[in-house]
């Protein structure tokens, strides 16, 4: 009689389930598009150094960091130790050793530090774009830990820009060190139960203690991400002015300079759907010692600047998660057989994979173009108004879109895995759970749409958008680019028509149209950017592959859904499938 288990163990019974040890070994080297974007946007003299560093980091996130992330998600979640054996409230948050090792390695690789201190081999500080390249790779394994990294980046930015010299000297070195044992992780605590996204409703108050020369903060932060971090930047009310005008920004340390624990108490950790690595908590401040950052009545303005950093991180995490979901689906369908052949040979599977790829490639490229604008704004003293407004406009728009396509792509990846994709031993359930938070963190779609309205009304952002798009359209010179121009022009006319009607609408109807308007503006920008990439790749590499991606996105975003794939007689996704998913060279367009 056959021993079934023995045959399974020796791989004699069936060997049709793809084996995990044969998967991707380096998230950077096996992602040709992110290598392309690195070369496109980083200064040329940084290319060799960045390639070497990202190659090393890509291997690390695909290996040990990924293994630790799986453990943290399932068995090693943060745990609150509320009291010690004497019954004293110590609000200590336990993190597993693997998570702490990941933190040491990632901070040690300069994801925050190199923004402030030049790596020895390079001799100069890096732009934010390099840190975001690292964040993209990290998010393929551990977007839950990328949240603390994000908050540390935001805290460092606020302290560096607006803190007084004494405060900066005390805390900035810890926030920006590569020494994983000495790093001061950061947190930004805004949200309160009565306000949520309505930060102006916050009730936490800050009272100046003249005798001690510090502020005392009292209140509750209902969603305090990275609770237990050494440095938290906190909004608190400094006067009786209503709304955000009465909010100041404070640095609140977990441990005070004298070595005593601050009066910060964790009520409980949130039991979340995903991103289990980051301890999110309900935090009580009871006369907690805090230090004013900048001018007392500009707290919300300062925090809004840091929010841009976090929103970009959120968008980067979204496409990082989507990249992993695509890579997993591509690997699985390549090695899984059904009905006598690999699943990937079926046209419906090819269509789903390419649909994921188009969302991934188009959105990722636009995000890194947006980051390029952001770098000009935060690192240059002479950034143009055009650059400032485009960064301000694009950050909420692309954060919105990236979260949507990440959730959709993770769902598709699970479906392409079949039943195995729903099993927690695979990474796909975690990817979907982690992706879902990207549509919530740093502003939901409704909040982001309202942000678009503010940019339009206060900064005439739509006028800058039209100007930039028109100028870049005129620069498109490749023959394959020309069919895209009327599509973009027609969409711009539609946007202008909508904008002309907005002022005549009451508030309810005006806001009702904001998300459709945002989506149309995003589609225009994404199509323009992928065509620009296509021209660049055609000129520098002699490949027309990205023109195919652009055509597929054009049909997806601007075509007629009912006619798509029913009436067409050509199928670019099927005809060029191998070149699309494996980033092959395309010499001619049929």
Coordinates of C-alpha atoms in Angstrom, one line a residue:
X1 CA 0.0 0.0 0.0
X2 CA 1.3 3.5 -0.9
X3 CA 2.3 5.7 2.0
X4 CA 0.8 9.0 0.8
X5 CA 2.6 11.2 3.4
X6 CA 5.9 9.5 2.6
X7 CA 5.4 10.3 -1.1
X8 CA 4.5 13.9 -0.3
X9 CA 7.6 14.3 1.8
X10 CA 9.8 13.0 -1.0
X11 CA 8.0 15.1 -3.6
X12 CA 6.8 11.9 -5.4
X13 CA 3.1 12.3 -4.9
X14 CA 2.6 15.7 -6.5
X15 CA 5.0 18.6 -7.0
X16 CA 2.6 21.2 -8.3
X17 CA 2.6 23.7 -5.5
X18 CA 5.4 26.3 -6.1
X19 CA 8.1 26.1 -3.4
X20 CA 8.8 29.3 -1.4
X21 CA 12.6 28.8 -1.4
X22 CA 12.7 29.3 -5.2
X23 CA 11.1 32.7 -5.1
X24 CA 12.7 36.2 -5.5
X25 CA 16.0 36.5 -3.8
X26 CA 16.6 40.3 -4.3
X27 CA 13.7 42.7 -4.5
X28 CA 15.8 45.4 -6.1
X29 CA 17.7 43.4 -8.7
X30 CA 14.6 41.6 -9.9
X31 CA 12.6 44.8 -10.3
X32 CA 13.8 46.4 -13.5
X33 CA 11.4 49.3 -13.3
X34 CA 12.6 50.5 -9.9
X35 CA 16.2 50.4 -11.3
X36 CA 15.0 52.5 -14.2
X37 CA 13.4 55.0 -11.9
X38 CA 16.6 55.2 -9.8
X39 CA 18.6 56.1 -12.9
X40 CA 16.0 58.5 -14.1
X41 CA 15.6 60.6 -11.0
X42 CA 18.8 60.3 -8.9
X43 CA 21.7 62.5 -10.0
X44 CA 24.0 60.5 -12.3
X45 CA 27.0 60.7 -10.0
X46 CA 25.0 58.8 -7.3
X47 CA 24.0 55.9 -9.6
X48 CA 26.8 53.5 -8.9
X49 CA 26.7 54.1 -5.2
X50 CA 22.9 53.8 -5.0
X51 CA 22.9 50.7 -7.1
X52 CA 25.3 49.0 -4.8
X53 CA 23.5 50.0 -1.7
X54 CA 20.1 49.1 -3.0
X55 CA 21.3 45.8 -4.2
X56 CA 22.5 44.9 -0.7
X57 CA 19.3 46.3 0.8
X58 CA 17.1 44.4 -1.7
X59 CA 18.7 41.1 -0.7
X60 CA 18.1 41.9 3.0
X61 CA 14.4 42.8 2.7
X62 CA 13.8 39.7 0.5
X63 CA 15.5 37.5 3.0
X64 CA 15.8 37.9 6.8
X65 CA 13.6 41.0 7.1
X66 CA 10.8 39.3 5.2
X67 CA 11.1 36.2 7.5
X68 CA 10.9 38.4 10.6
X69 CA 7.9 40.3 9.2
X70 CA 6.0 37.1 8.9
X71 CA 6.7 36.2 12.5
X72 CA 5.8 39.6 13.8
X73 CA 2.5 39.6 11.9
X74 CA 1.4 36.2 13.3
X75 CA 3.1 35.5 16.6
X76 CA 5.3 38.5 17.5
X77 CA 2.9 41.4 17.6
X78 CA 3.8 44.2 20.1
X79 CA 2.4 43.6 23.6
X80 CA 1.6 46.2 26.2
X81 CA 3.0 45.5 29.7
X82 CA 0.8 47.9 31.6
X83 CA 1.9 47.4 35.2
X84 CA 5.0 46.1 37.0
X85 CA 4.9 43.6 39.9
X86 CA 4.3 46.5 42.3
X87 CA 1.2 47.6 40.5
X88 CA 2.8 50.7 39.1
X89 CA 1.8 51.9 35.6
X90 CA 4.9 51.5 33.5
X91 CA 3.1 51.4 30.0
X92 CA 6.0 49.4 28.5
X93 CA 5.6 48.1 25.0
X94 CA 7.3 44.8 24.2
X95 CA 8.6 44.1 20.7
X96 CA 10.1 40.9 19.5
X97 CA 13.9 40.5 19.0
X98 CA 13.5 40.1 15.2
X99 CA 11.6 43.3 14.9
X100 CA 14.3 45.1 16.9
X101 CA 16.9 43.6 14.6
X102 CA 15.1 44.8 11.6
X103 CA 15.0 48.3 13.1
X104 CA 18.7 48.2 13.8
X105 CA 19.5 47.2 10.2
X106 CA 17.1 49.6 8.4
X107 CA 18.1 52.6 10.4
X108 CA 21.7 51.5 10.1
X109 CA 21.4 51.5 6.3
X110 CA 20.7 55.2 6.4
X111 CA 17.0 55.4 5.5
X112 CA 16.7 58.5 7.7
X113 CA 20.3 59.4 8.5
X114 CA 21.5 59.9 5.0
X115 CA 19.1 62.8 4.6
X116 CA 21.1 64.7 7.2
X117 CA 24.6 63.1 7.2
X118 CA 26.6 62.2 4.1
X119 CA 27.5 58.5 3.7
X120 CA 31.2 58.2 3.7
X121 CA 31.4 56.5 0.3
X122 CA 29.3 59.2 -1.4
X123 CA 30.5 62.3 0.4
X124 CA 27.2 64.2 0.3
X125 CA 23.7 63.9 1.7
X126 CA 21.1 62.1 -0.4
X127 CA 17.8 63.5 -1.6
X128 CA 14.5 62.2 -0.2
X129 CA 14.1 60.2 -3.4
X130 CA 16.8 57.8 -2.3
X131 CA 15.2 57.2 1.1
X132 CA 11.9 56.6 -0.7
X133 CA 13.5 54.0 -2.9
X134 CA 14.5 52.2 0.3
X135 CA 11.0 52.6 1.6
X136 CA 9.6 51.0 -1.5
X137 CA 11.8 48.0 -1.1
X138 CA 11.1 47.8 2.6
X139 CA 7.4 47.9 2.1
X140 CA 7.5 44.7 0.0
X141 CA 8.3 42.9 3.2
X142 CA 7.4 45.1 6.2
X143 CA 5.1 48.1 5.6
X144 CA 4.2 47.9 9.3
X145 CA 7.8 48.9 10.2
X146 CA 7.9 51.5 7.5
X147 CA 5.4 53.4 9.6
X148 CA 7.8 54.1 12.4
X149 CA 10.5 55.0 9.9
X150 CA 8.0 57.5 8.3
X151 CA 7.3 59.0 11.7
X152 CA 11.0 59.2 12.5
X153 CA 11.5 61.0 9.2
X154 CA 8.7 63.5 10.0
X155 CA 10.0 64.2 13.5
X156 CA 13.5 64.8 12.3
X157 CA 12.1 67.2 9.7
X158 CA 10.2 69.2 12.3
X159 CA 13.0 69.3 14.8
X160 CA 15.6 70.3 12.1
X161 CA 13.4 73.0 10.6
X162 CA 11.7 74.6 13.6
X163 CA 13.1 73.5 16.9
X164 CA 15.4 75.9 18.8
X165 CA 19.1 75.1 18.9
X166 CA 19.1 73.5 22.3
X167 CA 16.2 71.2 21.4
X168 CA 17.8 70.4 18.0
X169 CA 21.1 69.6 19.6
X170 CA 19.5 67.3 22.2
X171 CA 17.2 65.2 19.9
X172 CA 18.2 65.5 16.2
X173 CA 21.4 63.4 16.5
X174 CA 19.3 60.5 17.9
X175 CA 16.6 60.8 15.3
X176 CA 19.2 60.8 12.5
X177 CA 21.8 58.3 13.7
X178 CA 22.8 55.0 11.9
X179 CA 23.5 53.4 15.2
X180 CA 20.5 51.1 15.7
X181 CA 21.2 50.8 19.4
X182 CA 21.0 54.6 20.0
X183 CA 18.4 55.7 17.5
X184 CA 15.5 57.8 18.8
X185 CA 12.4 56.6 16.9
X186 CA 9.8 59.2 16.3
X187 CA 6.0 59.5 16.5
X188 CA 3.5 62.1 15.4
X189 CA 0.3 62.2 17.5
X190 CA -2.6 64.2 16.0
X191 CA -5.8 62.1 16.2
X192 CA -8.2 62.5 19.1
X193 CA -11.6 60.7 19.5
X194 CA -13.8 63.8 19.1
X195 CA -12.0 65.0 16.0
X196 CA -10.4 62.3 13.9
X197 CA -9.4 64.0 10.7
X198 CA -10.9 67.2 12.1
X199 CA -7.8 68.2 13.9
X200 CA -9.2 71.5 14.8
X201 CA -11.6 69.8 17.3
X202 CA -8.6 68.5 19.4
X203 CA -8.9 69.0 23.1
X204 CA -5.4 68.2 24.4
X205 CA -4.1 71.3 26.2
X206 CA -0.6 72.6 26.8
X207 CA 0.0 74.8 29.9
X208 CA 3.2 76.6 30.4
X209 CA 4.9 75.8 33.7
X210 CA 6.9 78.9 34.5
X211 CA 8.8 77.4 37.4
X212 CA 10.1 74.5 35.4
X213 CA 10.3 76.3 32.1
X214 CA 8.4 73.6 30.2
X215 CA 4.9 73.0 28.9
X216 CA 2.6 70.4 30.6
X217 CA 0.4 68.6 28.1
X218 CA -2.9 66.9 29.2
X219 CA -5.2 65.0 27.0
X220 CA -5.8 61.8 25.0
X221 CA -4.5 60.8 21.6
X222 CA -6.8 58.1 20.3
X223 CA -4.7 56.7 17.4
X224 CA -1.1 57.1 18.5
X225 CA 1.1 55.3 16.1
X226 CA 4.5 54.0 17.3
X227 CA 3.6 54.4 20.9
X228 CA 6.7 54.1 23.1
X229 CA 8.9 56.0 20.6
X230 CA 11.5 58.2 22.3
X231 CA 10.3 61.4 20.5
X232 CA 6.7 62.3 19.8
X233 CA 5.6 65.5 18.1
X234 CA 2.2 66.4 19.5
X235 CA -0.4 69.0 18.7
X236 CA -2.0 70.7 21.8
X237 CA -4.1 73.7 22.4
X238 CA -2.2 76.7 23.5
X239 CA -5.0 79.3 23.6
X240 CA -8.7 79.8 23.2
X241 CA -8.7 80.4 19.5
X242 CA -11.0 77.9 17.7
X243 CA -9.9 75.3 15.3
X244 CA -6.4 74.7 14.2
X245 CA -5.3 78.3 14.9
X246 CA -5.1 77.5 18.6
X247 CA -2.8 74.5 18.2
X248 CA 0.9 74.5 19.0
X249 CA 3.4 71.8 18.2
X250 CA 5.4 70.2 21.0
X251 CA 8.2 67.7 21.3
X252 CA 7.2 65.2 24.0
X253 CA 9.9 62.7 25.0
X254 CA 9.1 59.3 26.4
X255 CA 12.1 59.7 28.7
X256 CA 12.8 63.1 30.1
X257 CA 16.3 64.6 30.0
X258 CA 16.7 63.8 33.7
X259 CA 16.2 60.1 32.9
X260 CA 12.7 59.8 34.4
X261 CA 9.8 58.5 32.3
X262 CA 7.5 61.2 31.2
X263 CA 3.8 61.2 32.3
X264 CA 2.6 59.3 29.2
X265 CA 0.3 56.3 29.8
X266 CA -0.8 53.7 27.3
X267 CA -4.4 52.6 27.9
X268 CA -4.3 49.8 25.3
X269 CA -2.8 48.8 22.0
X270 CA -5.2 48.8 19.0
X271 CA -6.1 45.3 17.7
X272 CA -5.7 46.1 14.0
X273 CA -6.6 44.4 10.7
X274 CA -3.0 44.7 9.5
X275 CA 0.4 46.4 9.8
X276 CA 0.8 44.6 13.1
X277 CA 4.4 45.5 13.5
X278 CA 3.7 49.1 14.5
X279 CA 2.2 49.5 18.0
X280 CA -0.8 51.8 17.6
X281 CA -2.2 52.9 20.9
X282 CA -4.6 55.0 22.9
X283 CA -2.3 57.3 24.9
X284 CA -3.1 59.5 27.9
X285 CA -1.0 62.6 28.6
X286 CA -1.2 63.7 32.2
X287 CA 0.8 66.9 32.6
X288 CA 3.4 65.4 30.3
X289 CA 6.5 67.4 29.9
X290 CA 6.8 69.0 26.4
X291 CA 8.9 71.5 24.6
X292 CA 7.4 74.1 22.1
X293 CA 8.6 73.7 18.5
X294 CA 8.6 77.0 16.6
X295 CA 6.0 79.7 17.1
X296 CA 3.1 78.8 19.4
X297 CA 0.3 79.4 16.9
X298 CA 1.8 77.7 13.9
X299 CA 1.7 74.2 15.1
X300 CA -0.8 72.9 12.6
X301 CA 1.1 74.6 9.7
X302 CA 4.3 72.8 10.8
X303 CA 2.6 69.5 11.2
X304 CA 0.9 69.8 7.8
X305 CA 4.4 70.1 6.3
X306 CA 5.4 66.9 8.0
X307 CA 2.2 65.3 6.9
X308 CA 3.4 65.6 3.3
X309 CA 6.4 63.4 4.1
X310 CA 4.1 60.8 5.7
X311 CA 1.7 60.9 2.7
X312 CA 4.5 60.3 0.3
X313 CA 5.7 57.4 2.5
X314 CA 2.1 56.1 2.4
X315 CA 2.0 56.2 -1.4
X316 CA 5.4 54.6 -1.7
X317 CA 4.3 51.8 0.7
X318 CA 1.3 51.2 -1.4
X319 CA 3.2 50.6 -4.6
X320 CA 5.8 48.6 -2.7
X321 CA 3.0 46.3 -1.5
X322 CA 1.6 46.2 -5.0
X323 CA 4.9 45.2 -6.4
X324 CA 5.2 42.3 -4.0
X325 CA 1.7 41.2 -4.8
X326 CA 2.5 41.3 -8.5
X327 CA 5.8 39.4 -8.1
X328 CA 4.1 36.7 -6.0
X329 CA 1.3 36.3 -8.5
X330 CA 3.8 36.1 -11.4
X331 CA 5.9 33.5 -9.6
X332 CA 2.9 31.4 -8.6
X333 CA 1.2 31.3 -11.9
X334 CA 4.4 30.5 -13.7
X335 CA 5.0 27.4 -11.6
X336 CA 1.5 26.2 -10.9
X337 CA -0.1 23.9 -13.4
X338 CA -3.8 23.3 -14.2
X339 CA -5.4 21.4 -17.0
X340 CA -2.1 20.2 -18.3
X341 CA -0.1 23.4 -18.5
X342 CA 1.2 26.3 -16.4
X343 CA -1.5 28.6 -15.3
X344 CA 0.3 31.6 -16.8
X345 CA -0.3 30.3 -20.3
X346 CA -4.0 31.1 -20.1
X347 CA -5.1 34.4 -21.6
X348 CA -7.4 35.4 -18.8
X349 CA -4.5 35.0 -16.3
X350 CA -2.2 37.0 -18.6
X351 CA -4.8 39.8 -18.7
X352 CA -5.0 39.9 -14.9
X353 CA -1.3 40.0 -14.5
X354 CA -0.8 42.8 -17.0
X355 CA -3.6 44.8 -15.5
X356 CA -1.7 44.6 -12.2
X357 CA 1.5 45.5 -13.9
X358 CA 0.0 48.6 -15.6
X359 CA -1.3 49.9 -12.3
X360 CA 2.0 49.3 -10.7
X361 CA 4.3 50.7 -13.3
X362 CA 2.2 53.8 -14.1
X363 CA 1.5 54.7 -10.5
X364 CA 5.1 54.1 -9.3
X365 CA 6.6 56.3 -12.1
X366 CA 4.2 59.1 -11.3
X367 CA 5.0 58.9 -7.6
X368 CA 8.7 59.2 -8.1
X369 CA 8.2 62.2 -10.4
X370 CA 6.1 63.7 -7.6
X371 CA 8.9 63.0 -5.2
X372 CA 11.3 64.8 -7.6
X373 CA 9.1 67.9 -7.2
X374 CA 9.1 67.4 -3.4
X375 CA 12.9 67.2 -3.3
X376 CA 13.2 70.5 -5.1
X377 CA 10.8 72.1 -2.6
X378 CA 12.4 70.8 0.6
X379 CA 16.1 70.9 -0.4
X380 CA 16.3 74.0 -2.6
X381 CA 16.2 77.6 -1.5
X382 CA 14.9 78.7 -4.9
X383 CA 12.2 76.2 -5.7
X384 CA 9.7 77.8 -8.2
X385 CA 6.1 78.4 -7.4
X386 CA 5.3 75.8 -10.1
X387 CA 7.3 73.1 -8.3
X388 CA 5.8 74.1 -4.9
X389 CA 2.2 73.9 -6.2
X390 CA 2.7 70.7 -8.2
X391 CA 4.1 69.0 -5.1
X392 CA 1.3 70.3 -3.0
X393 CA -1.3 69.2 -5.6
X394 CA 0.1 65.8 -6.5
X395 CA 0.9 64.4 -3.0
X396 CA -2.8 64.0 -1.9
X397 CA -3.8 62.9 -5.4
X398 CA -1.2 60.2 -5.8
X399 CA -1.6 59.0 -2.2
X400 CA -5.3 58.5 -2.9
X401 CA -4.7 56.6 -6.1
X402 CA -1.8 54.5 -4.8
X403 CA -3.9 53.1 -1.9
X404 CA -6.8 52.2 -4.2
X405 CA -4.6 50.2 -6.7
X406 CA -2.7 48.5 -3.9
X407 CA -5.9 47.1 -2.4
X408 CA -7.2 46.1 -5.8
X409 CA -3.9 44.5 -6.8
X410 CA -3.6 42.5 -3.6
X411 CA -7.1 41.1 -4.2
X412 CA -6.1 40.1 -7.7
X413 CA -3.0 38.4 -6.4
X414 CA -5.0 36.3 -4.0
X415 CA -7.4 35.3 -6.8
X416 CA -4.5 34.3 -9.0
X417 CA -3.2 32.0 -6.2
X418 CA -6.6 30.4 -5.8
X419 CA -7.3 28.9 -2.4
X420 CA -3.6 29.0 -1.4
X421 CA -3.7 32.8 -1.7
X422 CA -6.2 32.9 1.1
X423 CA -4.0 30.9 3.5
X424 CA -2.0 32.8 6.1
X425 CA 1.1 30.7 5.4
X426 CA 1.4 32.7 2.2
X427 CA 2.2 36.4 2.2
X428 CA -0.8 37.4 0.1
X429 CA -3.3 37.7 3.0
X430 CA -0.9 39.9 4.9
X431 CA -0.3 42.1 1.8
X432 CA -4.1 42.7 1.5
X433 CA -4.5 43.5 5.2
X434 CA -1.5 45.8 5.1
X435 CA -2.6 47.5 1.9
X436 CA -6.0 48.3 3.3
X437 CA -4.6 50.8 5.9
X438 CA -3.0 52.9 3.1
X439 CA -6.4 54.1 2.2
X440 CA -7.0 55.3 5.8
X441 CA -3.6 56.5 7.1
X442 CA -2.8 60.2 6.5
X443 CA -6.2 60.9 5.1
X444 CA -9.1 58.9 3.5
X445 CA -10.2 59.6 0.0
X446 CA -12.7 62.1 1.2
X447 CA -10.1 64.1 3.1
X448 CA -7.7 64.0 0.2
X449 CA -10.4 65.2 -2.2
X450 CA -11.1 68.1 0.2
X451 CA -7.4 68.8 0.1
X452 CA -7.5 69.1 -3.6
X453 CA -10.3 71.7 -3.3
X454 CA -8.1 73.8 -0.9
X455 CA -5.2 73.7 -3.4
X456 CA -7.5 74.9 -6.2
X457 CA -9.2 77.6 -4.2
X458 CA -6.2 79.0 -2.2
X459 CA -3.3 78.4 -4.5
X460 CA -4.9 78.2 -8.0
X461 CA -3.4 74.8 -8.3
X462 CA -5.5 73.8 -11.3
X463 CA -4.0 76.6 -13.3
X464 CA -0.5 75.4 -12.5
X465 CA -1.6 71.9 -13.3
X466 CA -2.9 72.9 -16.8
X467 CA 0.3 74.9 -17.5
X468 CA 2.6 72.1 -16.6
X469 CA 0.7 69.5 -18.5
X470 CA 0.5 71.7 -21.6
X471 CA 4.2 72.5 -21.5
X472 CA 5.1 68.8 -21.1
X473 CA 2.7 67.8 -23.9
X474 CA 4.4 70.2 -26.3
X475 CA 7.8 68.6 -25.5
X476 CA 6.6 65.1 -26.5
X477 CA 8.4 64.5 -29.9
X478 CA 8.4 60.7 -30.5
X479 CA 6.1 59.6 -33.3
X480 CA 4.6 57.0 -30.9
X481 CA 3.7 59.8 -28.5
X482 CA 1.4 61.7 -30.8
X483 CA -1.8 59.6 -30.5
X484 CA -1.8 60.3 -26.7
X485 CA -1.9 64.1 -27.1
X486 CA -5.5 64.5 -28.1
X487 CA -6.6 62.1 -25.4
X488 CA -4.9 64.3 -22.8
X489 CA -6.2 67.5 -24.4
X490 CA -9.8 66.3 -24.4
X491 CA -9.5 65.3 -20.8
X492 CA -8.1 68.7 -19.9
X493 CA -11.1 70.3 -21.6
X494 CA -13.4 68.1 -19.5
X495 CA -11.6 69.1 -16.3
X496 CA -11.9 72.8 -17.2
X497 CA -15.6 72.4 -17.9
X498 CA -16.1 70.8 -14.4
X499 CA -14.1 73.5 -12.7
X500 CA -16.1 76.3 -14.4
X501 CA -19.3 74.8 -12.9
X502 CA -18.0 74.3 -9.4
X503 CA -18.4 77.9 -8.2
X504 CA -22.1 77.8 -9.1
X505 CA -22.8 74.7 -7.0
X506 CA -23.8 74.5 -3.4
X507 CA -21.3 72.9 -1.0
X508 CA -22.9 69.5 -1.0
X509 CA -22.9 69.2 -4.8
X510 CA -19.5 70.7 -5.1
X511 CA -17.9 68.2 -2.8
X512 CA -19.9 65.4 -4.4
X513 CA -17.9 66.0 -7.6
X514 CA -14.5 66.3 -6.0
X515 CA -13.5 62.6 -6.2
X516 CA -14.5 62.2 -9.9
X517 CA -12.5 65.4 -10.6
X518 CA -9.5 64.1 -8.6
X519 CA -9.6 60.8 -10.5
X520 CA -9.7 62.5 -13.9
X521 CA -6.8 64.7 -13.0
X522 CA -4.8 61.7 -11.7
X523 CA -5.5 59.8 -14.9
X524 CA -4.3 62.7 -17.0
X525 CA -1.1 63.0 -15.0
X526 CA -0.4 59.3 -15.0
X527 CA -0.8 59.0 -18.7
X528 CA 1.4 62.0 -19.4
X529 CA 4.1 60.6 -17.1
X530 CA 4.2 57.1 -18.6
X531 CA 4.4 58.6 -22.1
X532 CA 7.3 60.7 -20.9
X533 CA 9.0 57.6 -19.5
X534 CA 8.3 55.8 -22.8
X535 CA 10.1 58.5 -24.8
X536 CA 13.0 58.4 -22.4
X537 CA 13.3 54.7 -22.6
X538 CA 13.0 54.7 -26.3
X539 CA 15.8 57.3 -26.6
X540 CA 18.2 55.8 -24.0
X541 CA 17.5 52.1 -24.3
X542 CA 16.0 51.7 -27.8
X543 CA 12.9 49.9 -26.4
X544 CA 9.3 50.8 -27.0
X545 CA 8.0 48.7 -24.2
X546 CA 6.7 51.6 -22.1
X547 CA 4.6 52.8 -25.0
X548 CA 2.7 49.5 -24.8
X549 CA 2.2 50.2 -21.0
X550 CA 1.0 53.7 -21.9
X551 CA -1.5 52.4 -24.5
X552 CA -2.9 49.8 -22.1
X553 CA -3.3 52.5 -19.4
X554 CA -5.0 54.8 -21.9
X555 CA -7.5 52.2 -22.8
X556 CA -8.1 51.4 -19.2
X557 CA -8.5 55.0 -18.0
X558 CA -10.1 56.7 -21.0
X559 CA -11.6 53.9 -23.1
X560 CA -15.2 52.7 -23.1
X561 CA -15.5 49.9 -20.5
X562 CA -18.3 48.0 -22.3
X563 CA -16.3 47.8 -25.5
X564 CA -13.0 47.1 -23.9
X565 CA -11.7 43.6 -25.0
X566 CA -15.0 42.8 -26.7
X567 CA -14.8 44.8 -29.8
X568 CA -11.0 45.2 -30.2
X569 CA -9.2 43.0 -32.6
X570 CA -5.7 43.4 -31.1
X571 CA -4.6 42.6 -27.6
X572 CA -1.3 44.3 -26.7
X573 CA -1.3 42.6 -23.3
X574 CA -1.3 39.1 -24.9
X575 CA 0.9 40.0 -27.9
X576 CA 3.6 41.5 -25.8
X577 CA 3.1 39.6 -22.5
X578 CA 6.6 38.3 -22.0
X579 CA 8.2 41.6 -22.7
X580 CA 5.8 43.4 -20.4
X581 CA 6.0 41.1 -17.3
X582 CA 9.8 40.4 -17.7
X583 CA 10.7 43.9 -18.8
X584 CA 12.0 42.7 -22.2
X585 CA 13.0 45.0 -25.1
X586 CA 10.4 45.9 -27.7
X587 CA 11.9 47.0 -31.0
X588 CA 8.7 47.7 -32.9
X589 CA 5.1 48.3 -32.4
X590 CA 2.7 46.3 -34.6

